[in-house]
Coordinates of C-alpha atoms in Angstrom, one line a residue:
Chain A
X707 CA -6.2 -37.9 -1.4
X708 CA -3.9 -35.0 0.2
X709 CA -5.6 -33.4 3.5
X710 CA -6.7 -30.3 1.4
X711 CA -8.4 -32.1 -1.3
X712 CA -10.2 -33.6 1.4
X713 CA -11.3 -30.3 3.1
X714 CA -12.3 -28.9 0.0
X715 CA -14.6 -31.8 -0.6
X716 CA -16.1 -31.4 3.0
X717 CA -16.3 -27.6 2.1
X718 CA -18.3 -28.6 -1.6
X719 CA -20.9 -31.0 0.5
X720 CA -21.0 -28.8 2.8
X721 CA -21.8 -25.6 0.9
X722 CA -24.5 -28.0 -1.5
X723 CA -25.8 -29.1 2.3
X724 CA -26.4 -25.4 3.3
X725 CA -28.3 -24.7 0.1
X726 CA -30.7 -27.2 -0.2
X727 CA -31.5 -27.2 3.8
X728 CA -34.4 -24.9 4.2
X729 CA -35.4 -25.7 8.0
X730 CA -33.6 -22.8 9.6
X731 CA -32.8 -25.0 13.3
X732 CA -31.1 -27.4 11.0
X733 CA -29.2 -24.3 9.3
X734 CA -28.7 -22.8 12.7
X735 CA -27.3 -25.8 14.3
X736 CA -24.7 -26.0 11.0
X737 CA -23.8 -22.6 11.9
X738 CA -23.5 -23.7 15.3
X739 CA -21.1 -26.9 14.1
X740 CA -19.2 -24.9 11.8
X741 CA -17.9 -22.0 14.6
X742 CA -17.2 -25.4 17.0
X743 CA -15.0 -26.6 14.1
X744 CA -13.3 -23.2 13.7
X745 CA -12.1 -23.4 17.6
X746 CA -9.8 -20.8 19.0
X747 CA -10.5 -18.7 15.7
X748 CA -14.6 -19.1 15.8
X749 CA -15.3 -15.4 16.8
X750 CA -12.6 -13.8 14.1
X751 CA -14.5 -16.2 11.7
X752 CA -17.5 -15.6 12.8
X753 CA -16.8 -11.3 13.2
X754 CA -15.1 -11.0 9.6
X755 CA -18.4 -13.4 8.1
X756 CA -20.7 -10.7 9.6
X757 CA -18.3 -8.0 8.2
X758 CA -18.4 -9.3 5.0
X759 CA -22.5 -9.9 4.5
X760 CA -23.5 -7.1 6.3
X761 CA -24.2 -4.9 3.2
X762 CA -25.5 -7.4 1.3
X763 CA -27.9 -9.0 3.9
X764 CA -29.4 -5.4 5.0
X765 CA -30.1 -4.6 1.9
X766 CA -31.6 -7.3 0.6
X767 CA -33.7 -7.9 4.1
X768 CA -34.9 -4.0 4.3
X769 CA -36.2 -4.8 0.9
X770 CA -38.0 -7.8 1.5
X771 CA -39.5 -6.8 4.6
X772 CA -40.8 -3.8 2.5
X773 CA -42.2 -5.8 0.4
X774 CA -43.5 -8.1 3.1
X775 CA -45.5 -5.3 4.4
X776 CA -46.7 -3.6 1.2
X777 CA -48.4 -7.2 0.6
X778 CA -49.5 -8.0 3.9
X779 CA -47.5 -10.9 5.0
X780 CA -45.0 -12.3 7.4
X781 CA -41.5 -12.0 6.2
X782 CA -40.3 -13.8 9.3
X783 CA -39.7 -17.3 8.6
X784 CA -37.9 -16.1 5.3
X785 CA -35.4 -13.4 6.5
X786 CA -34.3 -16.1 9.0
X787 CA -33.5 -18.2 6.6
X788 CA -31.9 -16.1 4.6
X789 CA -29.5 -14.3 6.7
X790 CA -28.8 -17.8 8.5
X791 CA -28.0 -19.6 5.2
X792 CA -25.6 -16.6 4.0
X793 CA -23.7 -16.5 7.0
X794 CA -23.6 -20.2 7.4
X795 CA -21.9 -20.1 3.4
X796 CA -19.2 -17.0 4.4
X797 CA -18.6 -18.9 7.6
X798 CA -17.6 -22.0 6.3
X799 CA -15.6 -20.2 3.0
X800 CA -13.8 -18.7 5.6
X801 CA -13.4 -21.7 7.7
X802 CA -12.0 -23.6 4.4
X803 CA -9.5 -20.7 4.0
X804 CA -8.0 -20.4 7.0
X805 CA -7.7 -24.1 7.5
X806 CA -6.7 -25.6 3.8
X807 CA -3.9 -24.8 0.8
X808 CA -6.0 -23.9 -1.9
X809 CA -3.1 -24.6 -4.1
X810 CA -2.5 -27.5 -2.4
X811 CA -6.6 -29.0 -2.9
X812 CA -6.7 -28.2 -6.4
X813 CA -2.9 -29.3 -7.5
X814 CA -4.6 -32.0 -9.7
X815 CA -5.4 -29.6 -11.9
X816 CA -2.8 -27.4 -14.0
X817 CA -5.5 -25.1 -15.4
X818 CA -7.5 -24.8 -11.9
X819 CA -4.3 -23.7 -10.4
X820 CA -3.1 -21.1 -12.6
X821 CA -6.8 -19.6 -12.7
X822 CA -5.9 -20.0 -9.0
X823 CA -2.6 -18.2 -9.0
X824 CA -4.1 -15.2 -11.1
X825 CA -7.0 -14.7 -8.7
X826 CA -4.2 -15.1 -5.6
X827 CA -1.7 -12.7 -7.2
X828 CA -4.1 -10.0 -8.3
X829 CA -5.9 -10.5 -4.4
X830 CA -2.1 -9.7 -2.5
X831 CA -1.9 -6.8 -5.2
X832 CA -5.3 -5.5 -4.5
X833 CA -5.0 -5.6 -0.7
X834 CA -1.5 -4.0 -0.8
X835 CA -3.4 -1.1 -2.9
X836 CA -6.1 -0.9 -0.3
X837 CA -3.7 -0.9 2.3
X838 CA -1.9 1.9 0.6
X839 CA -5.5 4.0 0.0
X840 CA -5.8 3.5 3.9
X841 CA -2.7 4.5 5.1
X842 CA -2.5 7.4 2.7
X843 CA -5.5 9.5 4.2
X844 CA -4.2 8.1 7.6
X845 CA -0.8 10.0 6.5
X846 CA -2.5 13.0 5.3
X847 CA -5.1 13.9 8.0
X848 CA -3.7 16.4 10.9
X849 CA -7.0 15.7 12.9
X850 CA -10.1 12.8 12.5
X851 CA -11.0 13.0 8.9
X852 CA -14.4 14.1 8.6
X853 CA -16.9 11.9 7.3
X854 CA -17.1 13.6 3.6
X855 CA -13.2 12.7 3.2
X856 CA -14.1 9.2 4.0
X857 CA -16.5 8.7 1.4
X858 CA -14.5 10.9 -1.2
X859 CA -11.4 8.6 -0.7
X860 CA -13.4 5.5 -0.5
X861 CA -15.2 6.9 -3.6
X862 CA -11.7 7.3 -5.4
X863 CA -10.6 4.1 -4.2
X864 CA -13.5 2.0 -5.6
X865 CA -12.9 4.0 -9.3
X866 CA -9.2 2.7 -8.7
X867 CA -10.5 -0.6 -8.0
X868 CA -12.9 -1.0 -10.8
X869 CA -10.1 0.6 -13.1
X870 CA -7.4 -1.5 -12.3
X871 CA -9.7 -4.9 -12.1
X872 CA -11.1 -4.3 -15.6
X873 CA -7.3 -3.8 -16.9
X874 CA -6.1 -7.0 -14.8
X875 CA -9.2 -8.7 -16.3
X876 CA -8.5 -7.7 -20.2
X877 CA -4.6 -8.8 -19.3
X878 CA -5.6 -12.1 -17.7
X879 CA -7.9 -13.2 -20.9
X880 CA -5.2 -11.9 -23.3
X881 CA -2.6 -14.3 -21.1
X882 CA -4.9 -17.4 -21.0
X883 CA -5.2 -16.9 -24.8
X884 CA -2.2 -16.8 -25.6
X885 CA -1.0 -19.9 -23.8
X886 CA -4.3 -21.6 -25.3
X887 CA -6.9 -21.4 -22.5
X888 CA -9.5 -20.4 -24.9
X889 CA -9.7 -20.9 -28.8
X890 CA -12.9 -18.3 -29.6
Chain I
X803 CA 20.9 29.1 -5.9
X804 CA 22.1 27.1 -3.1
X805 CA 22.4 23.4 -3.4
X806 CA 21.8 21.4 -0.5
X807 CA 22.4 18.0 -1.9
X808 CA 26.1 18.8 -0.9
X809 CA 25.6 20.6 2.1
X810 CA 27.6 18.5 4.7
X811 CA 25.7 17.5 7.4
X812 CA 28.0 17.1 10.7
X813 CA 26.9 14.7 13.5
X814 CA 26.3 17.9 15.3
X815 CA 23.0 18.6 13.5
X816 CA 19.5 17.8 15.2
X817 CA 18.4 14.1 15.2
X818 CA 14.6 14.3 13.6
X819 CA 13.8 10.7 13.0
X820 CA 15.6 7.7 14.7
X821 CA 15.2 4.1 14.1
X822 CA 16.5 1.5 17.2
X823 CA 16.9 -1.8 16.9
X824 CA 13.7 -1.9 14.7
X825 CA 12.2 -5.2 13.1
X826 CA 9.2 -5.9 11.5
X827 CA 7.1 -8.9 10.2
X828 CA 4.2 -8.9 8.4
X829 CA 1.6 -11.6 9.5
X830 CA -0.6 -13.9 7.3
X831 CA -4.4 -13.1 7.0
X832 CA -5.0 -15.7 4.3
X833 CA -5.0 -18.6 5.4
X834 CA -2.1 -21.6 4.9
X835 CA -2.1 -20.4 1.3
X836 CA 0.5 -17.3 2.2
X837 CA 2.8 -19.4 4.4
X838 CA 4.3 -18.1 7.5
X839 CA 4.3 -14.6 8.7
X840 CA 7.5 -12.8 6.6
X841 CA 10.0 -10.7 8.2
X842 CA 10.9 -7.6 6.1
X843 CA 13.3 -5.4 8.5
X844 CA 15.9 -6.4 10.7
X845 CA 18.0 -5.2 13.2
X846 CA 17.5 -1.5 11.9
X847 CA 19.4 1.1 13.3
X848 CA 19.5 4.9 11.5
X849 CA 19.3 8.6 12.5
X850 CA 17.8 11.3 9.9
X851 CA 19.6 14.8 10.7
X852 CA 18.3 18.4 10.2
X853 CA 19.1 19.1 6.5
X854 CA 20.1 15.8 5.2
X855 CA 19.3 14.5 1.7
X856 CA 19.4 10.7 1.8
X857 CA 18.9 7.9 -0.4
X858 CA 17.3 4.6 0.6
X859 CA 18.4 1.7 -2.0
X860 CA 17.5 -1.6 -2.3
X861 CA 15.9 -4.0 -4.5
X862 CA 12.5 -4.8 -4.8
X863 CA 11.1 -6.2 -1.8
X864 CA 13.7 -5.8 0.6
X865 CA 11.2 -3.5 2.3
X866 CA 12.0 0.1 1.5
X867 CA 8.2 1.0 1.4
X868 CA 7.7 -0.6 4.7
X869 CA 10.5 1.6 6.1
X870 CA 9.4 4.7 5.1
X871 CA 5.8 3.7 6.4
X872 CA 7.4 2.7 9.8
X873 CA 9.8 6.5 9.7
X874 CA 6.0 8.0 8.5
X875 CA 4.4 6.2 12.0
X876 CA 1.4 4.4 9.9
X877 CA 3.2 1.2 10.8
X878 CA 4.1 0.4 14.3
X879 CA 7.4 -2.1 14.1
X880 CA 7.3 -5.6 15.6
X881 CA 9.9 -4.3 17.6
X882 CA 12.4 -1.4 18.2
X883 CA 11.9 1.9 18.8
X884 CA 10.9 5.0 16.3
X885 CA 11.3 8.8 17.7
X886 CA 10.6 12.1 15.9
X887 CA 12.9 14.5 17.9
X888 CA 13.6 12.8 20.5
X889 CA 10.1 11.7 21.3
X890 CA 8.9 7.8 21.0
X891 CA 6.2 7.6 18.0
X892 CA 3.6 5.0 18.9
X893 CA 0.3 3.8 17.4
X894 CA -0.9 5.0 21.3
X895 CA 1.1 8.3 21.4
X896 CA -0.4 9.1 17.8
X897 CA -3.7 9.7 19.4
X898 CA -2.9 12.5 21.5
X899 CA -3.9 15.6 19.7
X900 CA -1.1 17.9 19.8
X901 CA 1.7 15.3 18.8
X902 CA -0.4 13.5 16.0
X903 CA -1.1 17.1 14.6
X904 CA 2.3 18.2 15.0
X905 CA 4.1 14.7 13.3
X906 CA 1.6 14.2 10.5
X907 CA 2.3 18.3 9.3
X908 CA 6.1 18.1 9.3
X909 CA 6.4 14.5 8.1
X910 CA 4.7 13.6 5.2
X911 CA 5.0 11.0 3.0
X912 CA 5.0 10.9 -0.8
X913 CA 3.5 7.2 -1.6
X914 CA 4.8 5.2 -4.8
X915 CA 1.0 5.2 -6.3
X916 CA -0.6 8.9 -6.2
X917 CA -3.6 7.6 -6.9
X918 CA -3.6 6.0 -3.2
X919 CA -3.5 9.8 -2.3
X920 CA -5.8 11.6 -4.6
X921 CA -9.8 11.6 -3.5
X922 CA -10.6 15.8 -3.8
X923 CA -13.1 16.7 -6.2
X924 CA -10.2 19.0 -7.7
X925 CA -6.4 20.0 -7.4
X926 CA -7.4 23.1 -5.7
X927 CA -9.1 21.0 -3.1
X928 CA -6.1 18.4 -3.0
X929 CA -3.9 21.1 -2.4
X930 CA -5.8 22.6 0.2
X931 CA -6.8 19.5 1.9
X932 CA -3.9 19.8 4.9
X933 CA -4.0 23.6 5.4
X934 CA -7.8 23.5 6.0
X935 CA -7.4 21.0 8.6
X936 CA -4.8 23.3 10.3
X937 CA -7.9 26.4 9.6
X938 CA -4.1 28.4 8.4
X939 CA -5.6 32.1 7.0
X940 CA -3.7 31.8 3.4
X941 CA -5.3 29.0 1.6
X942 CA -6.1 29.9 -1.6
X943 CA -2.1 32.2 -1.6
X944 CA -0.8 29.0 -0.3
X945 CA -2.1 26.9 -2.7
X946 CA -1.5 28.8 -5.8
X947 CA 1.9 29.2 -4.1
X948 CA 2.7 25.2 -4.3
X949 CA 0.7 24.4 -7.4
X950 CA 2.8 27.3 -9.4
X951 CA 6.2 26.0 -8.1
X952 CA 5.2 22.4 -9.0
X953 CA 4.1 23.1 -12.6
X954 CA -0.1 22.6 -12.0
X955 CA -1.2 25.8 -11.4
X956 CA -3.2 25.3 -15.1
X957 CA -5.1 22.5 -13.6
X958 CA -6.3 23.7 -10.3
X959 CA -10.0 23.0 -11.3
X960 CA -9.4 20.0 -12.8
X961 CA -10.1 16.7 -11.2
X962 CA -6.9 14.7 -10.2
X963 CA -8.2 11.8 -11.3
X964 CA -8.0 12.7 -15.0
X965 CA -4.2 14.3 -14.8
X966 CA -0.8 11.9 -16.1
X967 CA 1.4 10.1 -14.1
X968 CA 3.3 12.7 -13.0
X969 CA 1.0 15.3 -13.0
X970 CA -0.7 13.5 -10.1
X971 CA 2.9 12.8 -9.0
X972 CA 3.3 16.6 -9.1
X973 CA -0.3 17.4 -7.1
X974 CA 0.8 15.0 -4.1
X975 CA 4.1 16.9 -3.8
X976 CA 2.3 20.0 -3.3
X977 CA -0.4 18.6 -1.3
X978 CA 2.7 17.4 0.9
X979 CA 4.3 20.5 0.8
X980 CA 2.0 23.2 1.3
X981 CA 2.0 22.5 5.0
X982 CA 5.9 22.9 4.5
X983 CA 7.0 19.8 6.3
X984 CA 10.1 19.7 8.1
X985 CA 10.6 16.0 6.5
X986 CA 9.9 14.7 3.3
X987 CA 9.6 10.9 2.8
X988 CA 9.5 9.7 -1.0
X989 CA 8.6 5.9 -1.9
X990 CA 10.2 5.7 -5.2
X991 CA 9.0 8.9 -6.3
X992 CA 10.4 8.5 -10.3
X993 CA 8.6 5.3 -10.8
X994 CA 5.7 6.2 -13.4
X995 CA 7.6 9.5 -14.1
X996 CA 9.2 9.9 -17.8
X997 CA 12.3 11.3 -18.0
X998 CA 11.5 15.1 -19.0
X999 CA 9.7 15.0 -15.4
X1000 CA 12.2 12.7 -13.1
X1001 CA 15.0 15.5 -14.2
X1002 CA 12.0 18.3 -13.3
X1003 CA 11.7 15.8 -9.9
X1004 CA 15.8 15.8 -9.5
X1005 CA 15.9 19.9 -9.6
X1006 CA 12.8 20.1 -7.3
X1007 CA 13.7 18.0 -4.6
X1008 CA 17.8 19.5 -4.7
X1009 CA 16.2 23.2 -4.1
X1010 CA 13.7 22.0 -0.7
X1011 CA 15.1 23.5 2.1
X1012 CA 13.8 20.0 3.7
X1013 CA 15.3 17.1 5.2
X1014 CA 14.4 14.0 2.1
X1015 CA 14.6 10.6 2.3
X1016 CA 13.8 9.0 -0.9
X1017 CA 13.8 5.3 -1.7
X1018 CA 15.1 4.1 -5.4
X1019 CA 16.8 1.0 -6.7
X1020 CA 17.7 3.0 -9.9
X1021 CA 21.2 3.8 -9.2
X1022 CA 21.5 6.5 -11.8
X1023 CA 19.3 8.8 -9.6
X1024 CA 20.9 7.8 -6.5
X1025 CA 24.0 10.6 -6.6
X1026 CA 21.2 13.3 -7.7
X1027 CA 18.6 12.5 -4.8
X1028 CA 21.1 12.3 -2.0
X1029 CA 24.5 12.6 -0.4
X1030 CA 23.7 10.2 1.9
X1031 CA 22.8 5.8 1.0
X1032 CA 21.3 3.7 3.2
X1033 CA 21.3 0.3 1.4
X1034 CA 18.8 -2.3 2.5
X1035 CA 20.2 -6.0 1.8
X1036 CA 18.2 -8.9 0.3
X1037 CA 18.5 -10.0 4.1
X1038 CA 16.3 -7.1 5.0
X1039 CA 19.1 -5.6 7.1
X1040 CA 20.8 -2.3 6.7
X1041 CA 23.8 -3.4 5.1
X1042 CA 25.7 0.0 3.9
X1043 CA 25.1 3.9 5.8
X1044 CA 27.9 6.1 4.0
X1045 CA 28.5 8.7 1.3
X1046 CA 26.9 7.7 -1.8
X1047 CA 30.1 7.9 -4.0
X1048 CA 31.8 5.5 -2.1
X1049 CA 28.8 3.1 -2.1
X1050 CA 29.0 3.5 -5.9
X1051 CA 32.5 2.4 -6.2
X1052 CA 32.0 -0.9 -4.4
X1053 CA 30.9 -3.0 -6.7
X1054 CA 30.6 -6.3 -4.0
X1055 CA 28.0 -4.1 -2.0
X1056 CA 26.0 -3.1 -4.7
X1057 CA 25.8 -6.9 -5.5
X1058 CA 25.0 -7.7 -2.3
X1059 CA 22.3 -6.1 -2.1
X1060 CA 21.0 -7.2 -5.9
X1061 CA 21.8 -3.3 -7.5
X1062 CA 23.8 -4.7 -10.5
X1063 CA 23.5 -7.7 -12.7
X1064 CA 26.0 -9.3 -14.5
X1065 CA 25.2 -9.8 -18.2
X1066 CA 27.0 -11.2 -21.5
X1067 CA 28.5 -8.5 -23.7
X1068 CA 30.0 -8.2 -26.9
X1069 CA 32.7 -6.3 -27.7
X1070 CA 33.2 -7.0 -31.7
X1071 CA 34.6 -10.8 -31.4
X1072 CA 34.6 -10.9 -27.9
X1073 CA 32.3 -11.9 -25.7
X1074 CA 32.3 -11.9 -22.0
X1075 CA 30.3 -11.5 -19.0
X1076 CA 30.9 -8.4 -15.9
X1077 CA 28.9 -6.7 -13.4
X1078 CA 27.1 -3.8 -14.9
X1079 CA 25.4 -1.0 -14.1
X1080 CA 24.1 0.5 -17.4
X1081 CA 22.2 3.4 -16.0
X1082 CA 25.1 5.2 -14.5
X1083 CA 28.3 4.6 -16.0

């Protein structure tokens, strides 16, 4: 077994570890073991994971808390939990990334890796286009842009996004198909 | 009509943009996956003059886009040095007030995508977007101004999103130019044009009493956008800075830097192979 195939088994018992812990000083100290392991790069890791779930954790622990408190009970023990056990699952997917070839872990397996190489190619597009969307209003805007420009060109970037990912989709299937992925 | 494609420009004129010694690498931020850090300029020496019409060639990825973003001061260089009349452009220099204002309205950049420049809820808006920033009295003249000469001046209330191609291609140019920029940078600018508008483009561009730069690796535009070539290798390097013509009669630069291809042909019975360049010959 090559040294990537080996991390991304650590990373699979790892990530089935996280989700069947509930204790949150057990998922606390696997945070904990998990930024050790990152070394030098532990608080990039740790700042893009917080990044990443911050929409996604607010949201969901604004609402639970509401809910908490429309029926009278303590919310505590679960938000912890919950936030700790989402974080923990970024960190370590961003651990694994940064430290294996994902080409490399799953080379046993022809189909894996050109489902692989589709995802990867149509990630370098996608972050050259945002790239592009970012430096664009940074190339048209004499002054701070104000907040409504953000939003608009964030707001025409996403359409771009959803646009472009549901024509990279349709052209993905249609390729798998016709090299014999799928027979539906 | 004047036609400044042709206007000589003598080493006499004004130096607006200047490139020293300039290198650049893009790092990794994907893990082992994306492999080392990749260099995509080297050694990059070149001076933009008052008035000049110049073509940047080069095949795809030897990092024409990444030039004109470095010459456009949204990317600072690994290395080297970048001035805009004779002052040093840096990422900290950018922030002062007066000189960011004063860069960003007279050098714009036209990107390859338009939609990576389109977010107003209409053309009008687009249009209008740099001269409100500037609070300039003549908005709605200015506009209708740009959006006439350009061939959009039917769509002003229209969304952007919903235009063509080269509609949208048409709405960025004006967007760019209604703050009448002293330099106009275009990343492949005929790319998702069809041919009706990439002549339109041609005429347009000859007729801006701006200094141009515009990437392409289509040589057939090449003698239209420009007097001037600046060929970027597959080596990332600058490999040729001369009059166009001459870059078109040497046949061992152009393959250099991957222009032409060398195909099998047939001639009746015969059938042989030379270095070809279909698109202007």
């Amino acid at each position: 077994m090559n040294r990537d195939r080996a991390a991304l088994l650590l990373y699979l018992i790892a990530v089935l570890a996280a989700t069947l812990i509930h204790d949150p000083v057990w998922l606390a100290a696997g945070l904990g073991l998990a930024l050790l392991a990152s070394g030098r790069a532990a608080a990039g890791i740790l700042r893009r994971a917080l990044l990443a779930v911050l929409a996604f954790n607010l949201a969901i622990s604004l609402s639970y808390a509401v809910m908490a408190w429309l029926q009278d009970f303590s919310p505590w023990q679960t938000l912890i939990r919950l936030n700790l056990r989402v974080l923990l699952l970024t960190v370590l997917s961003f651990l694994f990334i940064a430290r294996a070839n994902l080409f490399r872990a799953l080379d046993f397996s022809q189909g894996l890796t050109y489902v692989l190489g589709l995802a990867y190619s149509q990630a370098l597009i996608f972050r050259r286009a945002h790239e592009d969307f970012r430096l664009a209003l940074d190339s048209r805007s004499l002054r701070r842009p104000r907040l409504i420009d953000r939003y608009r060109a964030s707001a025409a970037a996403t359409a771009w996004f959803i646009e472009k990912s549901l024509h990279a989709a349709t052209q993905s299937a249609q390729a798998l198909r016709s090299r014999g992925f799928f027979n539906d | 009509m004047t036609d400044i494609r042709y206007r000589p420009i003598g080493a006499d004129a004004p130096a607006v943009l200047q490139l020293t010694d300039v290198q650049h690498r893009y790092g990794s931020s994907v893990g082992n996956a994306a492999g080392n850090p990749a260099e995509v300029l080297r050694d990059i020496n070149l001076t933009l003059r008052a008035g000049e019409k110049s073509v940047l060639l080069g095949c795809n990825g030897s990092g024409k886009s990444t030039l004109l973003k470095i010459l456009n001061g949204l990317i600072a260089p690994t290395a080297g040095r970048v001035s805009y009349q004779n002052e040093e452009i840096t990422p900290a220099r950018l922030k002062e007030p007066g000189l960011h204002r004063r860069f960003r309205g007279e050098v714009a950049l036209l990107f390859q995508n338009p939609d990576a420049m389109l977010f107003n809820p209409t053309v009008f808006d687009e249009i209008a977007f740099g001269p409100r920033q500037l609070e300039l009295p003549d908005i709605e003249a200015r506009v209708r101004h740009w959006a006439e000469l350009v061939g959009v001046d039917t769509h002003l209330r229209r969304p952007p999103f919903g235009l063509s191609g080269g509609e949208k291609q048409k709405v960025c140019l004006a967007a760019l130019l209604a703050l009448e920029p002293k330099v106009l940078l275009l990343d492949e600018p005929s790319a998702a044009l069809d041919p009706r508008s990439t002549g339109w483009l041609i005429d347009f561009l000859a007729d801006l009493p701006v200094t141009t730069l515009t990437s392409t690796h289509n040589l057939g535009l090449a003698p239209e956008l420009g007097s001037r070539a600046l060929v970027l290798g597959e080596d990332h390097r600058l490999i040729y800075d001369g009059p166009i013509q001459a870059l078109l009669g040497d046949m061992d630069k152009l393959a250099a830097a991957n222009l032409v291809h060398t195909h099998r042909h047939r001639h009746g019975d015969i059938e042989h192979r030379h270095t070809h360049v279909h698109d202007w010959q």
